Coordinates of C-alpha atoms in Angstrom, one line a residue:
M1 CA 0.0 0.0 0.0
K2 CA 1.3 3.4 -0.9
K3 CA 1.3 6.1 1.8
E4 CA 0.9 9.1 -0.5
K5 CA -2.7 9.8 0.3
S6 CA -4.4 12.5 2.3
T7 CA -6.0 11.8 5.6
F8 CA -9.5 11.8 4.1
G9 CA -8.2 9.8 1.1
W10 CA -7.3 7.0 3.6
I11 CA -10.6 7.4 5.4
F12 CA -12.6 6.9 2.2
T13 CA -10.4 3.9 1.4
F14 CA -11.2 2.4 4.8
A15 CA -14.9 3.2 4.3
G16 CA -15.0 0.9 1.3
S17 CA -18.6 0.2 0.2
K18 CA -19.9 2.3 3.1
K19 CA -18.5 5.5 1.7
S20 CA -21.9 6.2 0.2
G21 CA -23.0 6.7 3.7
Y22 CA -20.9 9.8 3.9
I23 CA -22.3 11.1 0.6
I24 CA -25.9 10.5 1.8
S25 CA -24.9 12.2 5.0
V26 CA -23.7 15.3 3.2
C27 CA -26.8 15.5 1.0
L28 CA -29.1 15.3 4.1
A29 CA -26.9 17.9 5.9
V30 CA -27.3 20.3 2.9
I31 CA -31.1 19.8 3.0
G32 CA -31.0 20.4 6.8
A33 CA -28.9 23.5 6.2
A34 CA -31.5 24.8 3.8
F35 CA -34.2 24.5 6.4
Q36 CA -31.9 26.3 8.9
V37 CA -31.6 29.3 6.5
L38 CA -35.2 29.5 5.4
P39 CA -36.5 30.9 8.8
F40 CA -34.5 34.0 8.1
F41 CA -36.5 34.6 5.0
V42 CA -39.7 34.2 6.9
M43 CA -38.3 36.5 9.5
A44 CA -37.7 39.1 6.8
T45 CA -41.3 38.9 5.8
I46 CA -42.4 39.3 9.4
I47 CA -40.2 42.4 9.8
S48 CA -41.6 43.8 6.6
K49 CA -45.2 43.3 7.7
L50 CA -44.4 44.9 11.1
L51 CA -42.9 47.9 9.6
T52 CA -45.8 48.4 7.2
G53 CA -48.2 48.3 10.2
N54 CA -49.8 44.9 9.6
K55 CA -51.7 44.0 12.8
N56 CA -53.2 40.7 11.7
L57 CA -52.2 38.3 14.4
S58 CA -53.2 35.2 12.5
V59 CA -50.7 36.1 9.7
Y60 CA -47.8 36.2 12.2
L61 CA -48.9 33.0 13.9
I62 CA -48.8 31.2 10.5
D63 CA -45.3 32.6 9.9
C64 CA -44.2 31.4 13.3
A65 CA -45.7 28.0 12.6
V66 CA -43.8 27.8 9.3
M67 CA -40.6 28.8 11.1
A68 CA -41.2 26.1 13.7
L69 CA -41.8 23.6 10.9
F70 CA -38.5 24.6 9.2
W71 CA -36.7 24.2 12.6
L72 CA -38.2 20.7 13.1
L73 CA -37.3 19.7 9.6
R74 CA -33.8 21.0 10.2
V75 CA -33.5 18.8 13.4
L76 CA -34.9 15.8 11.5
F77 CA -32.5 16.0 8.6
H78 CA -29.6 16.8 10.9
S79 CA -30.4 13.6 12.9
L80 CA -30.7 11.5 9.7
S81 CA -27.4 13.0 8.4
T82 CA -25.5 12.1 11.6
A83 CA -27.0 8.7 11.7
Q84 CA -25.7 7.9 8.2
S85 CA -22.3 9.4 9.0
H86 CA -22.1 7.3 12.3
K87 CA -22.8 4.1 10.3
A88 CA -20.1 4.9 7.8
T89 CA -17.7 5.8 10.6
F90 CA -18.2 2.6 12.4
A91 CA -17.4 0.8 9.1
V92 CA -14.3 2.9 8.9
L93 CA -13.2 1.9 12.4
G94 CA -13.9 -1.7 11.8
N95 CA -12.0 -1.8 8.5
I96 CA -9.0 0.0 10.1
R97 CA -8.8 -2.7 12.8
K98 CA -9.3 -5.5 10.3
Q99 CA -6.7 -4.2 7.9
G100 CA -4.3 -3.4 10.7
L101 CA -4.5 -6.9 12.2
D102 CA -4.4 -8.5 8.7
K103 CA -1.3 -6.4 8.0
L104 CA 0.4 -7.7 11.1
T105 CA 0.0 -11.3 9.7
R106 CA 1.7 -10.3 6.5
M107 CA 4.6 -8.4 8.0
P108 CA 7.8 -10.2 9.0
L109 CA 7.0 -11.7 12.4
G110 CA 10.3 -10.4 13.7
D111 CA 9.3 -6.9 12.8
V112 CA 6.0 -7.3 14.6
Q113 CA 7.8 -8.6 17.7
T114 CA 10.1 -5.6 17.8
K115 CA 7.1 -3.3 18.1
D116 CA 5.8 -2.5 21.6
S117 CA 2.6 -4.5 22.2
G118 CA 1.2 -1.7 24.3
E119 CA 1.7 0.8 21.6
L120 CA 0.1 -1.4 18.9
K121 CA -2.9 -2.1 21.2
N122 CA -3.2 1.6 21.9
I123 CA -3.2 2.6 18.2
L124 CA -5.6 -0.1 17.1
V125 CA -8.0 0.2 20.0
E126 CA -8.0 3.5 22.0
R127 CA -6.7 5.8 19.3
V128 CA -8.9 4.4 16.6
D129 CA -11.9 4.7 19.0
S130 CA -10.9 8.3 19.7
I131 CA -11.5 9.5 16.1
E132 CA -15.1 8.2 16.0
P133 CA -16.9 11.4 17.3
T134 CA -15.0 13.7 15.0
L135 CA -15.4 11.5 11.9
A136 CA -19.1 11.0 12.6
H137 CA -19.7 14.8 12.9
V138 CA -17.1 16.6 10.9
I139 CA -18.5 15.8 7.4
P140 CA -22.2 16.5 8.0
E141 CA -21.7 19.4 10.3
T142 CA -18.9 21.1 8.3
S143 CA -21.1 20.7 5.2
S144 CA -24.2 22.2 6.8
N145 CA -22.3 25.0 8.5
A146 CA -20.6 25.9 5.2
I147 CA -23.9 26.0 3.4
V148 CA -25.5 28.2 6.1
V149 CA -22.6 30.6 6.0
L150 CA -22.5 30.8 2.2
A151 CA -26.3 31.3 1.9
T152 CA -26.4 33.9 4.7
L153 CA -23.4 35.8 3.2
V154 CA -25.0 35.8 -0.3
Y155 CA -28.3 37.1 1.1
L156 CA -26.5 39.8 3.0
L157 CA -24.6 40.9 -0.1
I158 CA -28.0 41.0 -1.9
L159 CA -29.5 43.2 0.8
D160 CA -26.5 45.5 1.1
W161 CA -22.9 44.7 0.3
R162 CA -21.5 47.3 2.7
M163 CA -23.3 45.8 5.6
A164 CA -22.2 42.3 4.5
L165 CA -18.6 43.4 4.7
A166 CA -19.3 45.2 8.0
S167 CA -20.6 41.9 9.5
L168 CA -17.3 40.2 8.6
I169 CA -14.9 42.7 10.2
T170 CA -14.7 40.9 13.5
F171 CA -13.8 37.6 11.9
P172 CA -10.3 38.4 10.7
L173 CA -9.6 40.2 14.1
G174 CA -10.6 37.0 15.9
M175 CA -8.6 34.9 13.5
V176 CA -5.4 36.8 14.5
F177 CA -5.8 35.5 18.1
F178 CA -6.8 32.0 16.7
V179 CA -3.5 31.9 14.7
L180 CA -1.6 32.9 17.8
M181 CA -3.3 30.2 19.7
M182 CA -2.3 27.6 17.1
A183 CA 1.4 28.7 17.2
G184 CA 3.6 25.8 18.2
Y185 CA 0.8 23.3 17.6
N186 CA 3.0 20.5 16.3
K187 CA 5.5 20.8 19.1
N188 CA 2.8 20.8 21.7
Y189 CA 0.9 17.9 20.1
V190 CA 4.0 15.8 19.7
R191 CA 4.7 16.3 23.4
T192 CA 1.2 15.1 24.4
V193 CA 1.4 12.1 22.0
T194 CA 4.9 11.1 23.3
A195 CA 3.8 11.5 26.9
T196 CA 0.7 9.5 26.3
N197 CA 2.7 6.7 24.7
I198 CA 5.1 6.6 27.6
L199 CA 2.3 6.5 30.1
N200 CA 0.6 3.6 28.2
D201 CA 3.9 1.7 28.0
T202 CA 4.7 2.3 31.6
A203 CA 1.2 1.1 32.7
V204 CA 1.6 -2.1 30.7
E205 CA 5.1 -2.7 32.1
Y206 CA 3.9 -2.0 35.6
I207 CA 0.9 -4.3 35.4
G208 CA 2.7 -7.0 33.5
G209 CA 5.7 -7.0 35.9
I210 CA 3.9 -6.5 39.2
E211 CA 5.0 -9.9 40.4
V212 CA 8.7 -9.2 39.9
I213 CA 8.3 -5.6 41.2
K214 CA 6.9 -6.9 44.5
V215 CA 9.4 -9.8 44.9
F216 CA 12.3 -7.4 44.5
G217 CA 10.7 -4.7 46.7
K218 CA 10.5 -2.2 44.0
A219 CA 6.9 -1.3 44.3
K220 CA 7.6 2.2 45.5
S221 CA 10.1 3.1 42.9
S222 CA 8.1 1.4 40.1
Y223 CA 5.0 3.2 41.2
E224 CA 6.9 6.5 41.2
K225 CA 7.9 5.8 37.6
F226 CA 4.3 5.3 36.7
V227 CA 3.2 8.4 38.6
T228 CA 6.0 10.5 36.9
A229 CA 4.7 9.3 33.5
A230 CA 1.1 10.1 34.5
R231 CA 2.1 13.5 35.8
E232 CA 4.1 14.4 32.6
C233 CA 1.2 13.2 30.5
A234 CA -1.3 15.4 32.4
Q235 CA 1.2 18.3 32.5
S236 CA 1.7 18.2 28.8
Y237 CA -2.0 19.0 28.3
I238 CA -2.2 21.5 31.1
D239 CA 0.8 23.5 29.7
W240 CA -0.7 23.5 26.3
M241 CA -4.1 24.6 27.5
N242 CA -2.5 27.4 29.6
K243 CA -0.7 28.7 26.6
S244 CA -3.8 28.6 24.5
N245 CA -6.5 29.9 26.9
F246 CA -5.7 33.6 26.6
Y247 CA -5.8 33.6 22.8
F248 CA -8.7 31.2 22.7
T249 CA -10.8 33.5 24.9
F250 CA -10.2 36.5 22.8
A251 CA -10.8 34.6 19.5
M252 CA -14.1 33.1 20.6
N253 CA -15.4 36.4 22.0
I254 CA -14.3 38.8 19.2
M255 CA -15.3 36.7 16.1
P256 CA -19.0 36.3 16.9
A257 CA -19.3 40.0 18.2
T258 CA -20.6 41.2 14.8
L259 CA -22.9 43.8 16.4
L260 CA -19.8 45.8 17.4
T261 CA -19.4 46.8 13.7
V262 CA -22.9 46.3 12.3
F263 CA -24.6 48.7 14.7
P264 CA -22.4 51.8 14.3
I265 CA -21.9 51.3 10.5
G266 CA -25.6 50.5 10.0
G267 CA -26.6 53.4 12.1
L268 CA -24.5 55.8 10.0
L269 CA -26.0 54.4 6.7
L270 CA -29.5 54.6 8.2
K271 CA -28.9 58.2 9.3
N272 CA -27.6 59.1 5.8
G273 CA -30.7 57.5 4.2
T274 CA -28.7 54.9 2.2
L275 CA -30.1 52.0 4.2
T276 CA -33.8 51.3 5.1
L277 CA -34.9 50.4 8.6
E278 CA -36.4 47.1 7.3
K279 CA -33.0 46.0 5.8
F280 CA -31.1 47.2 8.8
V281 CA -33.2 45.2 11.3
L282 CA -32.9 42.1 9.0
I283 CA -29.2 42.5 8.6
V284 CA -28.7 42.8 12.4
I285 CA -30.6 39.5 12.8
L286 CA -28.7 37.7 10.0
S287 CA -25.3 39.0 11.1
M288 CA -25.8 37.5 14.6
G289 CA -25.8 34.0 13.1
L290 CA -23.2 34.5 10.4
I291 CA -20.0 33.8 12.4
T292 CA -21.3 31.1 14.7
P293 CA -21.4 28.4 11.9
I294 CA -17.8 29.3 11.0
I295 CA -16.8 28.7 14.6
G296 CA -18.7 25.5 14.4
C297 CA -16.4 24.4 11.5
M298 CA -13.3 25.7 13.2
K299 CA -14.0 23.7 16.4
F300 CA -12.9 20.6 14.4
T301 CA -9.5 22.0 13.6
D302 CA -7.8 20.4 16.6
D303 CA -9.7 17.1 16.2
L304 CA -8.8 17.0 12.5
A305 CA -5.1 17.4 13.3
K306 CA -5.4 14.5 15.8
I307 CA -7.1 12.4 13.2
G308 CA -4.2 13.2 10.8
T309 CA -1.7 12.0 13.4
I310 CA -3.6 8.9 14.3
I311 CA -4.2 8.0 10.6
G312 CA -0.5 8.6 10.1
Q313 CA 0.3 6.0 12.8
I314 CA -2.1 3.5 11.3
T315 CA -0.7 4.0 7.8
D316 CA 2.8 3.5 9.2
I317 CA 1.6 0.0 10.0
L318 CA -0.3 -0.5 6.8
T319 CA 2.6 0.6 4.6
A320 CA 5.3 -1.4 6.5
P321 CA 7.3 -3.9 4.4
E322 CA 5.7 -7.3 3.9
L323 CA 7.1 -10.7 3.3
S324 CA 7.1 -11.3 -0.4
R325 CA 5.2 -14.6 -1.0
P326 CA 3.1 -16.0 -3.8
E327 CA -0.7 -16.5 -3.2
T328 CA -0.3 -20.2 -4.1
D329 CA 2.7 -22.5 -3.9
A330 CA 5.0 -22.4 -6.9
E331 CA 6.6 -25.7 -5.8
T332 CA 6.0 -28.7 -3.5
P333 CA 8.8 -29.6 -1.1
Q334 CA 10.5 -32.9 -1.8
D335 CA 11.1 -33.6 1.9
S336 CA 11.8 -31.7 5.1
T337 CA 15.4 -30.9 4.4
V338 CA 16.3 -27.3 5.3
E339 CA 19.4 -25.5 3.9
L340 CA 20.9 -22.0 4.3
R341 CA 23.2 -20.9 1.5
D342 CA 25.5 -17.9 2.0
V343 CA 22.9 -16.2 4.2
H344 CA 23.5 -12.7 5.3
F345 CA 21.1 -10.8 7.6
S346 CA 21.0 -7.5 9.4
Y347 CA 19.2 -5.9 12.3
N348 CA 18.8 -2.1 11.9
D349 CA 21.6 -1.9 9.3
T350 CA 24.0 -4.0 11.5
E351 CA 24.8 -7.3 10.0
V352 CA 24.5 -10.2 12.5
L353 CA 24.8 -13.2 10.2
H354 CA 27.8 -13.4 7.9
G355 CA 27.5 -15.9 5.1
I356 CA 25.9 -18.9 6.9
D357 CA 26.0 -22.2 5.1
L358 CA 24.4 -25.2 6.7
T359 CA 22.1 -28.2 6.0
F360 CA 19.5 -29.9 8.2
R361 CA 18.7 -33.3 6.7
A362 CA 15.2 -34.6 6.8
G363 CA 14.5 -36.8 9.8
T364 CA 17.6 -35.8 11.7
V365 CA 18.1 -34.1 15.1
N366 CA 20.3 -30.9 14.8
A367 CA 21.5 -28.6 17.5
L368 CA 22.6 -25.0 17.4
V369 CA 24.8 -24.0 20.4
G370 CA 26.9 -21.0 21.2
P371 CA 27.2 -17.9 23.4
S372 CA 24.2 -15.6 23.9
G373 CA 23.7 -13.2 21.1
S374 CA 25.8 -15.3 18.7
G375 CA 22.9 -15.6 16.2
K376 CA 21.3 -19.0 17.0
S377 CA 17.7 -17.8 17.4
T378 CA 18.1 -15.5 14.4
I379 CA 19.0 -18.6 12.2
A380 CA 15.9 -20.5 13.5
K381 CA 13.7 -17.5 12.8
L382 CA 15.0 -17.0 9.3
I383 CA 14.3 -20.7 8.6
A384 CA 10.7 -20.1 9.7
S385 CA 10.5 -16.9 7.6
F386 CA 10.1 -14.5 10.6
W387 CA 12.2 -12.3 8.4
D388 CA 13.6 -12.6 4.9
V389 CA 17.4 -12.8 4.4
D390 CA 19.3 -9.8 3.1
S391 CA 21.2 -12.1 0.6
G392 CA 21.6 -15.8 0.0
C393 CA 18.6 -18.1 0.5
V394 CA 16.8 -20.4 2.8
T395 CA 15.4 -23.6 1.1
L396 CA 12.9 -26.1 2.2
G397 CA 12.7 -29.4 0.4
G398 CA 15.0 -28.1 -2.3
Y399 CA 13.1 -24.9 -3.1
N400 CA 13.5 -21.3 -1.8
V401 CA 11.1 -20.6 1.0
R402 CA 10.0 -17.5 -0.9
E403 CA 8.3 -19.8 -3.5
Y404 CA 5.8 -21.0 -0.9
D405 CA 2.6 -19.4 0.2
M406 CA 3.0 -18.3 3.8
D407 CA 0.2 -20.4 5.2
S408 CA 1.3 -23.6 3.5
L409 CA 4.9 -22.8 4.5
M410 CA 3.9 -22.6 8.2
K411 CA 2.3 -26.0 8.0
N412 CA 5.8 -27.4 7.8
F413 CA 6.9 -26.0 11.1
S414 CA 6.0 -26.5 14.8
F415 CA 7.6 -24.3 17.4
V416 CA 8.2 -24.7 21.1
F417 CA 9.7 -21.5 22.6
Q418 CA 11.3 -20.9 26.0
N419 CA 8.6 -18.3 26.8
V420 CA 5.3 -20.1 26.3
Y421 CA 2.2 -18.1 25.4
L422 CA -1.2 -19.7 26.2
F423 CA -4.5 -18.1 25.4
H424 CA -7.2 -17.2 27.9
D425 CA -9.3 -20.2 26.9
T426 CA -9.8 -23.8 28.0
I427 CA -6.9 -26.2 28.1
A428 CA -8.6 -28.3 25.3
N429 CA -8.9 -25.3 23.0
N430 CA -5.3 -24.3 23.7
I431 CA -4.0 -27.7 22.7
R432 CA -6.1 -27.8 19.5
F433 CA -5.4 -24.2 18.6
G434 CA -4.0 -25.1 15.2
Q435 CA -6.6 -27.8 14.6
P436 CA -9.9 -26.4 16.0
D437 CA -12.0 -29.3 14.7
T438 CA -10.0 -32.0 16.4
S439 CA -12.1 -34.4 18.5
M440 CA -11.7 -34.6 22.3
E441 CA -10.4 -38.1 22.0
K442 CA -7.5 -36.9 19.9
V443 CA -6.8 -34.1 22.3
I444 CA -6.6 -36.5 25.2
E445 CA -4.4 -38.9 23.2
T446 CA -2.0 -36.1 22.3
S447 CA -2.0 -34.8 25.9
Q448 CA -1.0 -38.3 27.2
K449 CA 1.9 -38.3 24.7
A450 CA 3.0 -34.9 25.9
R451 CA 2.8 -36.0 29.6
C452 CA 0.0 -33.5 30.3
H453 CA -3.0 -35.7 30.9
E454 CA -2.2 -36.4 34.6
F455 CA -2.0 -32.8 35.8
I456 CA -4.9 -31.7 33.6
M457 CA -7.2 -34.2 35.2
K458 CA -6.3 -32.8 38.6
L459 CA -7.6 -29.4 37.6
P460 CA -11.1 -28.3 38.7
K461 CA -12.7 -28.8 35.3
G462 CA -10.1 -31.0 33.6
Y463 CA -9.8 -30.1 29.9
D464 CA -12.5 -27.5 30.3
T465 CA -10.4 -25.5 32.8
V466 CA -9.9 -22.0 31.6
I467 CA -6.2 -21.0 31.7
G468 CA -5.4 -17.6 33.1
E469 CA -4.0 -14.9 30.9
A470 CA -0.8 -16.1 29.2
G471 CA -1.1 -19.4 31.2
G472 CA -0.3 -17.7 34.5
S473 CA -2.3 -20.2 36.5
L474 CA 0.0 -23.1 35.6
S475 CA 3.6 -23.9 36.4
G476 CA 6.4 -23.3 33.9
G477 CA 6.8 -27.1 33.3
E478 CA 3.0 -27.5 32.8
R479 CA 2.9 -24.6 30.4
Q480 CA 5.8 -26.0 28.4
R481 CA 4.2 -29.5 28.2
L482 CA 1.0 -27.9 26.9
S483 CA 2.9 -26.0 24.2
I484 CA 4.5 -29.4 23.2
A485 CA 1.0 -30.9 23.1
R486 CA -0.1 -28.0 20.9
A487 CA 2.9 -28.6 18.6
M488 CA 2.2 -32.4 18.5
M489 CA -1.4 -31.7 17.5
K490 CA -0.1 -29.7 14.5
D491 CA 2.1 -32.7 13.5
A492 CA 4.4 -30.6 11.3
P493 CA 7.5 -32.3 9.7
I494 CA 9.9 -29.8 11.1
I495 CA 10.2 -29.0 14.9
I496 CA 12.1 -25.9 16.1
L497 CA 12.9 -26.0 19.8
D498 CA 14.2 -22.6 21.0
E499 CA 15.6 -23.1 24.5
A500 CA 12.5 -25.2 25.3
T501 CA 14.0 -26.8 28.3
A502 CA 16.1 -23.9 29.6
N503 CA 14.0 -23.0 32.7
I504 CA 12.5 -26.3 33.7
D505 CA 12.7 -27.5 37.3
P506 CA 14.1 -31.0 38.1
E507 CA 10.7 -32.3 39.0
N508 CA 9.3 -31.6 35.5
E509 CA 12.5 -32.3 33.6
K510 CA 11.9 -36.1 33.2
E511 CA 8.3 -35.6 31.9
L512 CA 9.3 -32.7 29.7
M513 CA 12.1 -34.7 28.0
E514 CA 9.8 -37.6 27.5
A515 CA 7.3 -35.2 25.9
V516 CA 10.0 -33.7 23.7
N517 CA 11.1 -37.2 22.6
E518 CA 7.4 -38.0 21.6
L519 CA 7.2 -34.7 19.7
T520 CA 10.4 -35.1 17.8
H521 CA 10.0 -38.8 16.8
E522 CA 10.7 -39.2 13.1
K523 CA 10.8 -35.4 12.6
T524 CA 13.4 -32.9 11.4
V525 CA 14.5 -31.2 14.6
I526 CA 16.3 -27.9 15.0
M527 CA 17.2 -27.4 18.6
I528 CA 18.6 -24.3 20.3
A529 CA 20.0 -25.2 23.7
H530 CA 22.3 -24.0 26.5
R531 CA 21.7 -27.2 28.5
L532 CA 24.3 -29.1 26.5
K533 CA 23.4 -32.5 27.8
T534 CA 20.2 -32.2 25.7
V535 CA 22.1 -32.1 22.5
R536 CA 24.7 -34.8 23.1
N537 CA 22.9 -37.3 20.9
A538 CA 22.1 -34.9 18.0
A539 CA 23.2 -36.1 14.6
Q540 CA 24.7 -32.7 14.0
I541 CA 25.8 -30.0 16.3
L542 CA 26.6 -26.5 14.9
V543 CA 28.5 -24.0 17.0
V544 CA 27.6 -20.4 16.3
D545 CA 29.7 -17.5 17.3
N546 CA 29.5 -13.8 16.2
G547 CA 27.1 -14.7 13.3
Q548 CA 29.2 -17.5 11.8
I549 CA 29.3 -21.3 12.0
I550 CA 32.7 -21.9 13.5
Q551 CA 32.3 -25.7 14.3
H552 CA 30.1 -28.5 13.3
G553 CA 30.0 -32.3 13.9
T554 CA 28.7 -34.8 16.4
H555 CA 29.4 -34.5 20.2
D556 CA 32.3 -36.9 20.0
E557 CA 33.8 -35.2 17.0
L558 CA 33.6 -31.7 18.6
M559 CA 35.0 -32.9 21.9
K560 CA 38.2 -33.9 20.1
Q561 CA 38.6 -30.3 18.8
D562 CA 40.0 -27.5 20.9
G563 CA 37.2 -25.1 20.4
I564 CA 34.2 -23.3 22.0
Y565 CA 32.1 -26.5 22.3
R566 CA 34.6 -28.4 24.3
H567 CA 35.2 -25.4 26.6
F568 CA 31.4 -25.2 27.1
I569 CA 31.2 -28.9 28.1
T570 CA 34.2 -28.8 30.4
G571 CA 33.0 -25.6 32.0
R572 CA 29.5 -27.0 32.7
E573 CA 31.0 -30.3 34.1
Q574 CA 33.2 -28.3 36.5
A575 CA 30.2 -26.1 37.5
V576 CA 28.2 -29.2 38.6
G577 CA 30.4 -29.6 41.6
W578 CA 30.2 -26.0 42.7
K579 CA 28.7 -25.4 46.2
L580 CA 27.7 -22.4 48.2

């Protein structure tokens, strides 16, 4: 998607088939505006009759009834107009969220993970919601107000062009103060947006880390950090309002004060005989309602600027780079062999992988080991297309992964990560997340293989027990075994284990390793591990350091070499005997 569109260009794009709602809304608003102007013409006839001495009360009652009817019709058409614009606006908000979430699925997963989850949630939920009142009212109300102003001004020019200009004198004077009020708008608005983002991120961090905060006795300092962020957020708005209030007060009081110029100028023209009393009275009445609709349009200025900023944040997401993949597979993999050929990859213009060449044969167990930050997880994520390589290629079954449709590519991989994420749903639904139509019998069978069944049956509602957010109600080992059961249910030919056993307590280690063995049976396994005893029996161990493969072979072969792997093993063996 190209970003070179105006704010309202994007809005009409989001509206899709519902954009006709805005068109209907404008048409209804114009009709309502006509009924808003018509009473002034009736009022002109009433003034004319009064000045000619007409004392027939019934005539005036009819005129008043007509004016009341016009007012009711104006209210009716205004209500119909805003109803249409609200419907169109809700379609816009829905489409923004749908397109935003759909976009996240097409972006490199690594790019999505680098974005702050609190910020993404804030953009797609709160900020999208915040533009609804403005979007629903700005189009019909601006249209109707513009029509009222234009019709009134034309009528004033017809009555007397001098008085029409006299009724506009206060507007540019008020605008001077309005322009002064808007000085520094971008700087002030950026400050409020930045402060709000920091507050949202701090709140998410504070709530998500409350357990660690309390354990380490940092409740006071962490709360102070949140309070500081909240105070800065509030102060950014207070400072902005304090700077604007003086100019705003003068602008809003001077602009509608048309009588300050209409009375003296009209009085002089009336005295000189160049303006009739009938026209003077009518012009006074009309001038009092001339500027108010303009102010009605201007009240959306700040809101429109906010919409522009929010739409800009949304389009930053929608126009972000996507993984380039065909809609259907160009090839079918011959087997589950994975290869990396001269792969280079960079994070933020800093290359972290330098010409990686490796092969994971179908049906073999392979291990990636090395220091933290050496590039092990990056290699695994490139294999699974979390990102695309800068140069070189990743192949699956003999073909470049870029030749596969993303959904069909993902069917070849199952993942078990160190940090397990479980959904706020039943245990059964978490296990069959990738296969929602799976029978309960299959769920139980898979759970038994993953060594989950026993602890699940001890829970209050068994498989119907609802897991807390992110699986917080379960132990680390239980969550890890559920993630293994979920991967088993998918039954993909390639298994990627990213530090899956790193943080497991001794009580769960036996069950977890049995579950891993069930999961990886007859699969192509790519294992990232610091616990080196878990990789001793791997068919191939690759040692990664500083973004390069510096050693590869079996455990026995690597132990014969004087390199990082042997130093790791001997260091761990020595550490076993350490005591406090």
